[in-house]
Structures are given as structure tokens and as C-alpha cells.
Amino acid sequence: MLQSIRERAQGVIAWFIVILISVPFALFGINSYLGGGSESVAATVNGQEITQSEFEEGYRDFRENLRQRLGDNYRPEMIDEAELRQEVLQLMIRNNLLMQKSDELGIRIGDELVKRIIASLSGFQIDGRFSQDAYERGVRLQGLTPAGFEEQIRRGLVSEQLAKAVTGSEFATRSELQSLLRLRLQRRELEYLLLPAASFLSGIEVSDEAVATYYAAHRNDYIAPERVKLSYLDLDIASIAKSLTVDDETLLAYYNQNQSLYKNPEQRRASHILIPAEEGSDAAAVTQAQSEAQAILERVRGGEDFATVAKAVSKDPGSAEEGGDLGFFESGVMEPAFDEAVFNLRPGEISDLVRTPFGFHIIKLMEIREGEGKSFAEARDEVERAYLKVEAERLFYEYAERLGTIAYEEPDSLQPAADALGIQPKESDWVARDGGEGIFASPKVIAAAFSEDVLVSGNNSEAIEINPEHIMVLRVTAHEEAAVKPLDQVKEAIRDKLRIEQAIEQAGREGAALVTRLSQGETLEALAAEQGVTVEPRKVVTRDERDLPAELVRELFLMPRPEGESPVYGQLAMASGDLALIALHTVTDGTLADAEQLGGEAALNNALAQSRGKNYFQHLQGNLRAAADVTVSGKSSDN
């Protein structure tokens, strides 16, 4: 279960776990185990107790971390509580054993390191600095005391040190690296032919007695799953929009209210001269810049060419060479003061001095480009779609609330809700617990359909959100328990299965005979001509070959090396029923020179050492568990 959860996990792990992420078991709720007294015990590990309250706290921690990691994919209804509780308890037992081993080895973590780790956690920082108040508040939110949290950090670091001590002590020899490359990057040259399954299936008959015998021995393979038929009401914005109509008068009003959606806004082209006086400059510098800008303003207002002056004196590196030209831009693009000045000028007019965080600007409006866009007639279809979408969204939220309310208040039927909303109930085909097609593939829908309230009590479900624009309410109209399918329903499938099995056996026998003939000197080409098939051309492949069937590549790399010039022959009865005859011509081993294909010698050495270290650490955990005196009370599995 935990492996499947890890494979589906997404999202951000809780902040106080981040520091421990290098320790795999730290994610499963390392607790301080500081309780005592007469409290009930979940497990005893070499005489050390894990109390029931410690287990429950650890389990809650794990569930919360799981919820945060999975985010929107978290589905509590799909979790087997009993199994999960047992796995978490076993993880806590393992953590306890590792801590005992760390104590035995004398691994210690000093107070200063613990303090530094805690101070580095972003959740305890305000404006980038550690806050004692934030720390104490955050720890309390986790149901801990500062001492208990510090003990968790200490234990996590001790466990990490033990893991590093074991995994970091391993190394890979050069011969091991050579062996890895020899096998991993080995190349094999083959040719092969396929004899189709049909040639082995012809003539194979399976009697009714054989079918009945197989069915009697394998009845559990033919169990029809529990399934239900559903009546349901669903609402979605797209369907509501299709049911609505609107007149041109309403559309025109919507168009006028939302012209920015259908027309480009007005744009203005301006030039400017910048004399810098950035924020924070002293008063004297600002006064000097303002005086300089005022003198330039008088020059351009006195008749000097604006572009020429801008090239000579403007300090804006992006526009000075262009005579201050900024091109066309819309309102809201520039600094507010600059923007306001531009959009209050007439073409050819020069502004007063404009102060922005960059300094003093002299602005000349060069040109106005009026907004362009579609007329109402041109945009009518687009306007209609937009209006109907907006109206459908409004109605959707209103209808969704009414649907949920009426379905809850009238739990014995969907008809009152259907009548109130003017929609018709729909009927599903049979749906099993593993889901169906379309909306019935949704885990939310399946969980609701097979919930006790809906399936057993016969009530309407709550409103189920398929996505933000689609909801539904359902009820069960028919229910079938899981049962063995009758022989008449499955006998042809059994007959086909037995025929294929017999064909594969026959292919294996004939393949062995054909390999013998090849080994005695016949050629693939001769056999291919005899069988009416063709030989696939020679090809050099690696273990990562993707253009050949995986089972054929796997068999190829199990075949012995050729000796001398003669190929080695083999045969494979494939799952499809086809028979492959394989000729292995050459084997070329990988060498150290090929190491770059896998990241280089250094990376491979590191990977080998880490892999061996992890294996040893797993063995250490297994050995500790096997030698430990562990007693589990059984209460931890209670729901």
C-alpha cells in the first residue's frame, strides 16, 4: 500500500518534514516515545514500549503528511485503514530498532546542530530570520512541545547518521564496474523468423468435458464482480449553455458593456527625455536634476527639435538613440504618473516635467491610434457564446445548490429534484467497483455509488463534483453481489484459452525439433521457405531495444554465447501463440570506453556504491527485526 501511495504522491510535504526528507522513514511520523505510566501499549520492542497514544499520534501524523503529499488526489475512501495502520506500526517498530542500534553504536547529535536545523526551517522564520514565537506557535499546531519537537529532529538526524554510516561505507571496485558495463551495455546480433499462432491452432479442438473440468477447477477465476445500475441527474455548464436562447437586444447590451473583449484599446506613441533622479537621491541631486530638466523643457518648447535634443541629452539608454521614441503603448503600461501625462496630451503637445521613480521626464505625444476591433455584427456569434457561458455559469451554481438540497431533503427519489430543475434522470449500464466509462471512471462517483448510505440505505448521494463545471447526484436502482459466472457465459472464453495453451505447447515441441534441425546444419532461410514465412534481417540490439517484442529481447539475452563462427539457435513460444526461431550470431561486451553512455565512470562508481550501501542498510534493518523481541498488542489494527 505504501509503495502505491508513494507512486501517486504529488504536492509539497509539510515544512517541518523537509529537513528529514533524506531519511525515508522520517516521513512516517517519528515520534518521541516519551510516554509512560499505565497507558495501554501498542507494541514492545526489546523491552521498549510504543504506547497506544504514541501510535495514534504517529498514525495521525502519517495521514496528515499523506494528505498534503497527494493534494487533490487524496481519496480517504480508497484507503484500507486496517492495512495502513499495520504498516505504519511496523514502520514505527523499525524506527525504534534503528534508534536502539544508533544508541548502541554511540551516535549522538549535539544541541547546537539541532538548534541550527530548527532555525533554518522556513516555517519558523519571519522576514528571513528565525522567530521564537513562530517556532512555538508552529510546534503547538503539531500537537507537540518544543522539547518533543527537538527530540523528533534529534532522532531523525541520528537515524540519518546511521543510514549514512552504513550506505556511505561501501565502494565499487574497478572489476565490478567492468562487469556492470560488460553486461549492461552488451550488444547481440540476431536474426529470427516468426511462425504464426494460426499454424499451431489449426486442428486443435477442445471438448466440452475439458472445458467443464477446467471451469470446475478454476471457478474463482470467473467471478463476476459486484456491480450496480444507477439513476442519476447531472448538471454541467456546457449543457446548460446549449439549452439557453438570447435576443439581439440583450447581446448588444452585453457587447457594449464588454467592448474591451472585442476591440483593441486606444494606443499612443510618445517620445521622452529623461534626466535621472532615482528614489533615494539626496535633495541637492534632485534639485540639480530638476533644474537641468526645466532648462531642456524650455529649449524644446522654444522650438528646438525634440528628437535632436533627446539624442543629445536624454539619459534613457533604450530610447535616446531613437530621439526618445517609445513606440505605441496602451494605458496602464507605463509608470502611473507617466501614463497619466501621456493620456492627457494632444498630438504634438509637450508635457510639463513629470516625476517618476526614474527621474524627471519631458514627454511629447506623437500620435494616437484609435482602438480597432469587431463591430457587433462581426462579433455577434462570439458575443452570443460568451454571454451564454456567463449566464450558464450563473444558472449552474444556482441549480447545483438546489439539486444538492432537494436530493438531500427527498432522499428516496431523484424525481423531485428532476421536476424542480426541469431535467430528466439518466440511467447507467452496470458499473463495478473498479469503475466504468466516462463519468463512471471517477473515483468520487464509484465511492458514492458503493457507499453504505447509497448502496445499503437506499438514499440519494450527496452532490458529487466531477469537475468545477460538472456535478451529479445518483442513486442505486439495481445491485448484484459478486458471484461465479455460469459455465454457459464463459465456456467459449475457456475453450479459446485452452486452445491457445495447447497451441503454445505444440509450438514449443515443434520449436525444439526445428532448433535441432538448425543445429544440425539447416539454415533459417531454408526453414522459412519451408514454412512460408520470411527471415527478419540481421540486427544488433541492446537490452534497451524497443523495436522488438520485449519477451524476444529477454530470451535473446538469456541465450549462451556462440562458439566459433556458428550461431546459437533458440526458440520462444510467445504469449501471442507465435513461435520465434532465433539465431544469435555475435555477442559484443560493453567496456570501460562505453561508460559515458551511462553517465561516466565516476557516476557509475557512485551509483554502484550507493546501491550496495542501500542493500546493506536494508539487510541491517531485516537483521535487527529478525533478532528483536517484538510484541504487538493488536489494538493498533482497530479502526
XYZ file of C-alpha atoms in Angstrom:
639
model
C 0.000 0.000 0.000
C 2.710 2.486 0.938
C 4.509 1.857 -2.342
C 1.369 2.582 -4.363
C 0.813 5.730 -2.328
C 4.365 6.880 -2.994
C 3.904 6.300 -6.717
C 0.819 8.519 -6.725
C 2.175 11.166 -4.375
C 2.233 14.772 -5.535
C 2.413 18.115 -3.829
C 4.553 19.720 -1.109
C 5.474 17.834 2.071
C 4.762 19.664 5.310
C 7.504 22.192 6.063
C 8.756 20.600 9.242
C 9.347 17.281 7.414
C 11.540 18.789 4.689
C 14.689 18.673 6.789
C 14.236 14.916 7.248
C 13.461 14.049 3.637
C 16.737 12.211 3.156
C 15.602 9.728 5.797
C 12.929 7.546 4.181
C 11.287 6.594 7.419
C 11.114 10.164 8.712
C 8.039 10.713 6.564
C 6.024 8.235 8.552
C 5.754 10.050 11.826
C 8.844 9.655 14.022
C 7.529 10.310 17.488
C 9.335 10.975 20.706
C 8.077 7.879 22.519
C 8.292 9.771 25.778
C 5.080 8.482 27.356
C 4.853 6.081 30.221
C 2.723 5.158 33.151
C -0.041 2.637 32.912
C -1.112 3.620 29.408
C -2.011 0.779 27.030
C 0.820 -0.406 24.792
C 0.649 -0.835 21.013
C 3.955 -2.703 20.763
C 7.036 -3.552 22.791
C 10.419 -3.538 21.045
C 13.230 -5.199 23.001
C 11.505 -4.079 26.191
C 10.904 -0.519 24.984
C 7.233 0.416 24.726
C 5.392 2.197 21.966
C 2.241 3.327 23.739
C -1.149 3.336 22.063
C -1.326 7.142 22.218
C 2.123 7.401 20.596
C 0.983 5.080 17.851
C -2.224 7.063 17.293
C -0.240 10.294 17.151
C 2.181 8.765 14.658
C -0.677 7.445 12.575
C -2.373 10.871 12.526
C 0.933 12.454 11.512
C 1.274 9.995 8.668
C -2.282 10.563 7.431
C -1.795 14.338 7.505
C 1.506 14.085 5.634
C -0.159 11.758 3.139
C -2.991 14.242 2.611
C -0.531 17.061 1.952
C 1.584 14.968 -0.396
C -1.333 13.758 -2.519
C -3.201 17.079 -2.573
C -6.297 16.800 -4.791
C -5.534 13.108 -5.394
C -6.115 12.251 -1.728
C -9.010 9.772 -1.552
C -9.546 8.593 2.045
C -12.360 6.290 0.967
C -9.877 4.250 -1.094
C -7.500 3.574 1.813
C -7.641 0.261 3.672
C -7.451 1.609 7.224
C -6.570 -1.704 8.885
C -3.745 -2.441 6.442
C -2.399 1.088 6.648
C -2.399 1.086 10.454
C -0.431 -2.158 10.493
C 2.132 -0.823 8.024
C 2.601 2.387 9.996
C 3.072 0.390 13.211
C 5.705 -1.776 11.525
C 7.500 1.377 10.374
C 7.472 2.731 13.927
C 8.877 -0.583 15.180
C 11.626 -0.377 12.573
C 12.405 3.231 13.563
C 12.621 2.155 17.181
C 15.066 -0.636 16.313
C 17.229 1.792 14.334
C 17.297 4.211 17.269
C 18.327 1.385 19.592
C 21.127 0.425 17.214
C 22.227 4.072 16.984
C 22.379 4.258 20.789
C 24.392 1.049 20.865
C 26.880 2.499 18.363
C 27.141 5.724 20.334
C 25.785 8.004 17.606
C 24.931 11.365 19.162
C 23.626 14.681 17.858
C 24.606 17.838 19.755
C 22.191 20.532 20.868
C 23.840 23.159 18.656
C 23.176 21.182 15.465
C 19.543 20.633 16.446
C 19.162 24.371 17.079
C 20.736 25.245 13.730
C 18.432 22.843 11.908
C 15.338 24.275 13.597
C 16.447 27.863 12.949
C 16.880 27.043 9.237
C 13.283 25.838 8.756
C 11.351 28.417 6.731
C 8.174 27.751 8.705
C 9.820 29.256 11.776
C 11.133 32.365 10.020
C 9.704 35.855 9.626
C 11.327 38.113 7.035
C 14.106 35.549 6.655
C 15.005 35.407 10.356
C 14.194 32.778 12.978
C 11.253 33.729 15.209
C 10.846 32.095 18.612
C 7.140 32.981 18.613
C 6.623 31.410 15.179
C 8.536 28.341 16.342
C 6.474 27.831 19.481
C 3.220 28.501 17.628
C 4.106 26.103 14.802
C 5.115 23.351 17.207
C 1.878 23.730 19.166
C -0.099 23.391 15.931
C 1.521 19.992 15.517
C 0.389 18.972 18.999
C 3.939 18.961 20.363
C 6.062 20.822 22.878
C 9.361 22.426 21.831
C 11.192 19.677 23.731
C 9.215 16.974 21.927
C 9.804 18.570 18.520
C 13.529 18.921 19.234
C 13.596 15.244 20.186
C 11.977 14.393 16.827
C 14.625 16.400 14.991
C 17.394 14.772 17.042
C 16.065 11.264 16.394
C 15.694 11.976 12.681
C 19.287 13.212 12.481
C 20.574 10.238 14.481
C 18.754 7.844 12.136
C 20.117 9.720 9.132
C 23.644 9.399 10.536
C 23.167 5.653 10.953
C 21.918 5.340 7.384
C 24.866 7.355 6.100
C 27.300 5.354 8.200
C 26.118 2.146 6.519
C 25.455 3.347 2.974
C 28.487 5.641 2.886
C 30.935 2.894 3.824
C 30.527 0.987 0.568
C 32.592 1.359 -2.611
C 32.775 -0.290 -6.014
C 35.910 -1.920 -7.407
C 37.085 -1.456 -10.975
C 36.339 -5.097 -11.771
C 32.765 -4.625 -10.548
C 32.407 -1.592 -12.792
C 33.786 -3.574 -15.722
C 31.311 -6.390 -15.014
C 28.441 -3.919 -14.899
C 29.411 -2.350 -18.226
C 30.111 -5.727 -19.823
C 26.592 -6.922 -19.140
C 24.606 -3.690 -19.162
C 25.968 -2.436 -22.494
C 26.324 -5.811 -24.148
C 25.232 -5.920 -27.806
C 23.900 -9.021 -29.538
C 23.421 -9.635 -33.255
C 20.441 -11.759 -34.222
C 18.142 -12.776 -36.994
C 14.860 -14.538 -36.470
C 11.629 -15.727 -38.008
C 8.102 -15.992 -36.635
C 5.776 -18.901 -37.217
C 2.225 -17.546 -36.682
C -0.026 -18.935 -33.983
C -2.662 -19.856 -36.568
C -0.413 -22.604 -37.883
C -0.470 -24.289 -34.462
C -4.114 -23.569 -33.632
C -5.480 -25.286 -36.709
C -6.707 -28.721 -35.901
C -6.779 -28.193 -32.126
C -10.185 -28.979 -30.669
C -11.205 -28.677 -27.028
C -14.074 -30.852 -25.832
C -16.972 -29.703 -23.665
C -15.742 -32.111 -20.994
C -12.321 -30.440 -20.933
C -13.983 -27.028 -20.659
C -16.204 -28.200 -17.799
C -13.244 -29.765 -15.986
C -11.204 -26.578 -16.278
C -14.166 -24.479 -15.142
C -14.696 -26.666 -12.069
C -11.026 -26.297 -11.102
C -10.859 -22.546 -11.739
C -14.263 -21.219 -10.708
C -12.680 -18.383 -8.747
C -11.166 -17.045 -11.958
C -14.654 -16.398 -13.312
C -16.264 -14.377 -10.588
C -18.485 -11.587 -11.846
C -17.678 -8.506 -9.750
C -20.187 -6.782 -7.548
C -21.976 -4.180 -9.657
C -24.775 -1.644 -9.638
C -27.035 0.179 -12.023
C -27.531 3.849 -11.309
C -30.090 6.525 -11.919
C -28.530 9.972 -11.893
C -29.014 13.656 -12.540
C -26.068 15.616 -13.795
C -25.527 19.293 -14.476
C -22.755 20.853 -16.493
C -22.233 24.373 -17.759
C -21.844 23.371 -21.413
C -25.208 21.575 -21.481
C -26.961 24.457 -19.728
C -25.489 26.909 -22.252
C -26.866 24.830 -25.149
C -30.367 24.981 -23.666
C -30.442 28.787 -23.443
C -31.594 31.351 -26.008
C -30.985 35.091 -26.160
C -32.224 38.031 -28.290
C -30.099 40.583 -30.134
C -31.044 43.412 -27.814
C -29.546 41.575 -24.832
C -26.470 40.635 -26.822
C -25.926 44.235 -27.937
C -26.088 45.416 -24.332
C -23.534 42.757 -23.368
C -21.317 43.798 -26.288
C -21.393 47.442 -25.217
C -20.568 46.520 -21.622
C -17.599 44.384 -22.686
C -16.182 46.206 -25.700
C -12.648 45.669 -24.456
C -13.129 41.974 -25.255
C -13.893 42.710 -28.899
C -11.870 45.865 -29.610
C -8.214 46.697 -29.233
C -7.719 49.584 -26.766
C -6.502 53.004 -27.858
C -2.720 53.229 -28.169
C -0.472 56.280 -28.032
C 3.009 56.890 -29.393
C 5.187 59.173 -27.301
C 8.764 60.363 -27.086
C 10.514 61.448 -23.922
C 13.677 62.917 -22.488
C 14.861 61.506 -19.145
C 17.035 63.280 -16.598
C 17.692 60.699 -13.842
C 16.876 61.395 -10.194
C 16.212 57.982 -8.700
C 14.366 57.422 -5.456
C 16.682 57.865 -2.508
C 18.788 60.577 -4.151
C 19.696 63.442 -1.849
C 17.882 66.762 -2.104
C 20.743 68.531 -3.845
C 20.900 65.899 -6.600
C 17.129 66.073 -7.113
C 17.207 69.867 -7.299
C 20.035 69.784 -9.823
C 18.237 67.198 -11.991
C 15.014 69.203 -11.886
C 16.844 72.386 -12.849
C 18.537 70.602 -15.764
C 15.228 69.125 -16.937
C 13.484 72.512 -16.717
C 16.143 74.085 -18.927
C 15.686 71.308 -21.522
C 11.904 71.772 -21.378
C 12.300 75.440 -22.210
C 14.549 74.537 -25.176
C 12.043 72.157 -26.785
C 9.116 74.453 -26.079
C 11.195 77.244 -27.607
C 11.274 75.460 -30.932
C 14.294 73.119 -30.869
C 13.676 69.733 -32.469
C 12.562 67.279 -29.753
C 14.259 64.247 -31.302
C 17.563 66.091 -31.752
C 17.564 67.297 -28.158
C 16.609 63.826 -26.885
C 19.533 62.234 -28.724
C 21.880 64.800 -27.201
C 20.765 64.921 -23.550
C 18.355 62.095 -22.639
C 19.796 59.536 -20.223
C 17.379 56.753 -21.212
C 19.648 54.213 -22.956
C 16.685 52.460 -24.529
C 15.228 55.418 -26.389
C 17.782 58.239 -26.617
C 19.302 56.977 -29.886
C 15.770 56.884 -31.344
C 15.153 60.521 -30.467
C 13.271 59.471 -27.338
C 10.686 57.449 -29.329
C 8.907 54.862 -27.116
C 6.612 53.494 -29.806
C 2.903 52.734 -29.306
C 1.601 51.533 -25.949
C -1.708 51.120 -24.144
C -2.850 52.838 -20.995
C -1.539 51.145 -17.867
C 1.776 50.022 -19.339
C 3.974 52.864 -18.074
C 4.531 54.272 -14.589
C 1.254 55.817 -13.344
C 2.447 59.455 -13.449
C 3.996 58.964 -16.897
C 0.888 57.157 -18.148
C -1.450 59.872 -16.855
C 0.573 62.596 -18.572
C 0.655 60.805 -21.946
C -3.092 60.139 -21.987
C -3.887 63.774 -21.148
C -1.856 65.228 -24.041
C -2.910 66.084 -27.568
C -0.744 65.080 -30.556
C 2.271 67.388 -30.818
C 1.833 68.707 -27.270
C 4.734 68.665 -24.789
C 4.112 67.934 -21.110
C 5.348 69.752 -18.052
C 8.059 67.962 -16.075
C 6.809 64.526 -14.948
C 8.451 62.928 -11.897
C 8.681 59.111 -11.661
C 10.949 56.824 -9.617
C 13.436 57.071 -12.509
C 13.721 60.843 -12.552
C 12.263 63.772 -14.478
C 10.632 63.227 -17.879
C 9.722 65.626 -20.674
C 7.099 63.928 -22.838
C 5.861 64.722 -26.331
C 2.776 62.937 -27.686
C 3.485 61.999 -31.280
C 0.423 60.072 -32.443
C -2.866 58.466 -31.336
C -4.039 55.135 -32.724
C -7.731 54.661 -32.112
C -8.959 51.322 -30.790
C -9.854 48.860 -33.508
C -11.921 45.730 -33.371
C -15.033 43.915 -34.456
C -18.368 45.584 -34.831
C -21.348 43.986 -33.114
C -22.412 42.369 -36.377
C -18.938 40.923 -36.904
C -18.654 39.700 -33.307
C -22.245 38.537 -32.800
C -21.550 34.784 -32.683
C -18.600 35.312 -30.348
C -20.695 37.620 -28.142
C -23.501 35.063 -28.028
C -21.173 32.262 -26.924
C -19.628 34.445 -24.233
C -22.997 35.660 -22.943
C -24.473 32.158 -22.831
C -21.380 30.879 -21.000
C -21.710 33.607 -18.367
C -25.444 33.015 -17.997
C -24.939 29.235 -17.861
C -22.348 29.641 -15.107
C -24.773 31.750 -13.089
C -27.554 29.192 -13.519
C -25.177 26.289 -12.876
C -24.303 27.445 -9.384
C -27.947 28.182 -8.628
C -29.107 24.787 -9.969
C -26.255 22.942 -8.265
C -27.278 24.257 -4.866
C -30.928 23.386 -5.474
C -30.036 19.916 -6.765
C -27.980 19.084 -3.678
C -30.613 20.462 -1.329
C -33.634 18.715 -2.883
C -31.778 15.397 -3.304
C -30.914 15.522 0.402
C -34.380 16.568 1.555
C -36.089 13.951 -0.665
C -33.615 11.053 -0.285
C -35.903 8.315 -1.662
C -36.130 9.570 -5.241
C -34.428 11.794 -7.783
C -37.720 12.780 -9.384
C -38.481 15.783 -7.136
C -35.102 17.318 -7.996
C -35.573 16.460 -11.673
C -39.029 18.134 -11.728
C -37.763 21.235 -9.902
C -34.885 21.726 -12.350
C -36.659 20.580 -15.495
C -34.203 17.811 -16.310
C -34.641 14.103 -16.851
C -32.902 11.351 -14.823
C -30.430 9.250 -16.797
C -29.711 5.539 -16.407
C -26.331 3.854 -16.376
C -25.334 0.410 -17.536
C -23.850 -1.973 -14.971
C -20.929 -0.378 -13.091
C -18.448 -2.373 -10.981
C -16.316 -1.223 -8.089
C -13.322 -0.742 -10.386
C -15.254 1.875 -12.346
C -16.627 2.209 -15.828
C -16.552 4.610 -18.754
C -16.926 8.384 -18.821
C -18.100 9.906 -15.564
C -18.259 6.425 -14.037
C -14.480 6.234 -14.181
C -14.366 8.930 -11.475
C -13.280 7.551 -8.064
C -15.688 10.030 -6.437
C -18.649 8.573 -8.331
C -17.676 4.966 -7.562
C -17.096 5.753 -3.885
C -20.535 7.355 -3.649
C -22.307 4.554 -5.552
C -20.878 1.846 -3.278
C -21.127 3.827 -0.059
C -23.260 2.426 2.755
C -25.639 5.401 2.661
C -26.413 4.933 -1.041
C -25.987 1.190 -1.581
C -27.342 -0.181 1.697
C -29.660 2.556 2.970
C -31.023 3.351 -0.493
C -30.586 7.132 -0.270
C -29.641 9.628 -2.909
C -25.966 10.524 -2.903
C -24.705 13.937 -1.999
C -23.872 16.270 -4.895
C -20.661 14.926 -6.473
C -18.301 17.395 -8.149
C -16.923 15.702 -11.264
C -15.050 18.906 -12.095
C -15.679 22.599 -11.346
C -18.214 22.774 -14.205
C -19.961 19.406 -13.742
C -21.822 17.874 -10.786
C -24.138 14.915 -10.347
C -26.390 13.162 -7.845
C -27.043 9.425 -8.122
C -28.933 6.545 -6.559
C -28.730 2.778 -6.976
C -31.560 1.162 -8.960
C -30.143 -2.398 -9.145
C -27.450 -4.293 -7.286
C -25.745 -7.620 -7.891
C -23.355 -9.234 -5.421
C -20.139 -10.758 -6.686
C -20.853 -14.295 -7.955
C -19.320 -17.031 -10.087
C -20.393 -16.655 -13.710
C -22.342 -19.632 -15.039
C -20.486 -22.000 -17.352
C -22.598 -21.018 -20.359
C -21.303 -17.421 -20.106
C -17.623 -18.345 -20.024
C -17.289 -21.672 -21.837
C -16.181 -20.149 -25.154
C -13.576 -17.994 -23.420
C -12.313 -21.105 -21.611
C -12.271 -23.048 -24.880
C -10.182 -20.323 -26.558
C -7.819 -20.189 -23.588
C -7.277 -23.959 -23.645
C -6.739 -23.939 -27.421
C -4.078 -21.226 -27.094
C -2.370 -23.099 -24.261
C -2.285 -26.281 -26.329
C -1.036 -24.313 -29.334
C 1.789 -22.833 -27.262
C 2.722 -26.325 -26.021
C 2.690 -27.633 -29.581
C 4.743 -24.644 -30.742
C 7.278 -25.415 -28.027
C 7.555 -29.030 -29.151
C 7.852 -28.140 -32.819
C 10.254 -25.333 -31.974
C 12.576 -27.722 -30.172
C 12.560 -30.008 -33.227
C 13.284 -27.090 -35.551
C 16.158 -25.887 -33.358
C 17.633 -29.389 -33.554
C 17.461 -29.248 -37.355
C 19.145 -25.830 -37.342
C 21.878 -27.071 -35.035
C 22.485 -29.959 -37.459
C 23.211 -27.605 -40.339
C 19.931 -26.423 -41.847
C 19.521 -22.672 -42.247
C 16.863 -20.248 -41.139
C 16.274 -19.325 -44.767
C 15.555 -22.956 -45.682
C 13.133 -23.379 -42.777
C 11.464 -20.075 -43.594
C 10.904 -21.166 -47.194
C 9.514 -24.486 -45.968
C 7.106 -22.745 -43.585
C 6.123 -19.970 -45.985
C 7.489 -17.116 -43.869
C 10.413 -14.699 -44.140
C 13.533 -14.223 -42.025
C 13.882 -10.855 -40.382
C 17.206 -9.279 -41.383
C 20.179 -9.314 -39.040
C 20.145 -6.658 -36.358
C 22.403 -5.646 -33.472
C 20.380 -4.921 -30.336
C 20.971 -3.848 -26.743
C 18.971 -4.647 -23.645
C 17.051 -1.400 -24.219
C 15.808 -2.420 -27.668
C 12.306 -1.064 -28.270
C 11.577 -2.193 -31.841
C 11.413 -5.901 -30.990
C 8.971 -7.678 -28.639
C 10.269 -7.423 -25.069
C 9.918 -11.161 -24.490
C 12.039 -11.878 -27.550
C 14.791 -9.474 -26.389
C 14.700 -11.037 -22.926
C 15.121 -14.538 -24.406
C 17.936 -13.352 -26.681
C 19.980 -12.130 -23.710
C 19.477 -15.453 -21.914
C 20.965 -17.458 -24.771
C 24.566 -18.756 -24.429
C 27.393 -17.139 -26.398
C 28.212 -18.574 -29.809
C 31.462 -20.539 -30.026
C 33.384 -20.054 -33.216
C 31.634 -18.925 -36.394
C 28.405 -20.877 -35.953
C 25.379 -19.119 -34.480
C 23.497 -20.362 -31.452
C 19.860 -21.180 -32.082
C 16.917 -20.872 -29.748
C 13.149 -20.919 -29.808
C 10.484 -18.988 -27.903
C 6.783 -19.783 -27.702
C 5.442 -16.243 -27.351
C 2.410 -15.161 -25.351
C 0.590 -14.409 -28.615
C 0.930 -18.061 -29.647
C 3.550 -17.269 -32.307
C 6.784 -19.271 -32.345
C 10.058 -17.376 -32.731
C 13.184 -19.164 -34.025
C 16.239 -17.097 -33.098
C 19.780 -17.192 -34.448
C 22.320 -15.449 -32.183
C 25.405 -14.639 -34.283
C 27.688 -12.451 -32.181
C 27.988 -11.031 -28.669
C 29.957 -7.821 -28.039
C 30.545 -6.897 -24.418
C 30.435 -3.348 -23.103
C 33.762 -1.868 -21.982
C 35.038 0.979 -19.844
C 35.247 3.028 -23.035
C 31.436 2.869 -23.214
C 30.939 4.221 -19.689
C 29.897 7.663 -20.948
C 26.681 6.112 -22.282
C 25.650 5.614 -18.643
C 26.985 8.907 -17.285
C 30.704 8.182 -16.955
C 32.883 6.086 -14.660
C 32.569 8.383 -11.653
C 28.767 8.411 -11.763
C 28.644 4.631 -12.203
C 31.034 4.035 -9.328
C 28.891 6.250 -7.139
C 25.686 4.512 -8.249
C 27.150 1.071 -7.565
C 28.371 2.122 -4.127
C 25.006 3.684 -3.250
C 23.111 0.636 -4.470
C 25.255 -1.705 -2.410
C 25.023 0.602 0.603
C 21.229 0.711 0.374
C 21.104 -3.064 0.116
C 23.280 -3.417 3.216
C 21.111 -0.932 5.077
C 18.017 -2.946 4.153
C 19.771 -6.097 5.347
C 20.651 -4.334 8.586
C 17.010 -3.462 9.152
C 15.953 -7.014 8.357
C 18.538 -8.480 10.708
C 17.538 -6.115 13.515
C 13.903 -7.097 13.066
C 14.678 -10.825 12.956
C 16.776 -10.669 16.140
C 14.399 -8.356 18.024
C 11.951 -9.307 20.736
C 8.805 -7.588 19.436
C 5.318 -7.942 20.867
C 2.332 -6.322 19.138
C -0.824 -5.884 21.192
C -3.261 -5.985 18.272
C -5.063 -2.790 19.316
C -3.210 -0.817 16.675
C -5.242 -2.520 13.971
C -8.555 -1.384 15.407
C -10.422 1.129 13.311
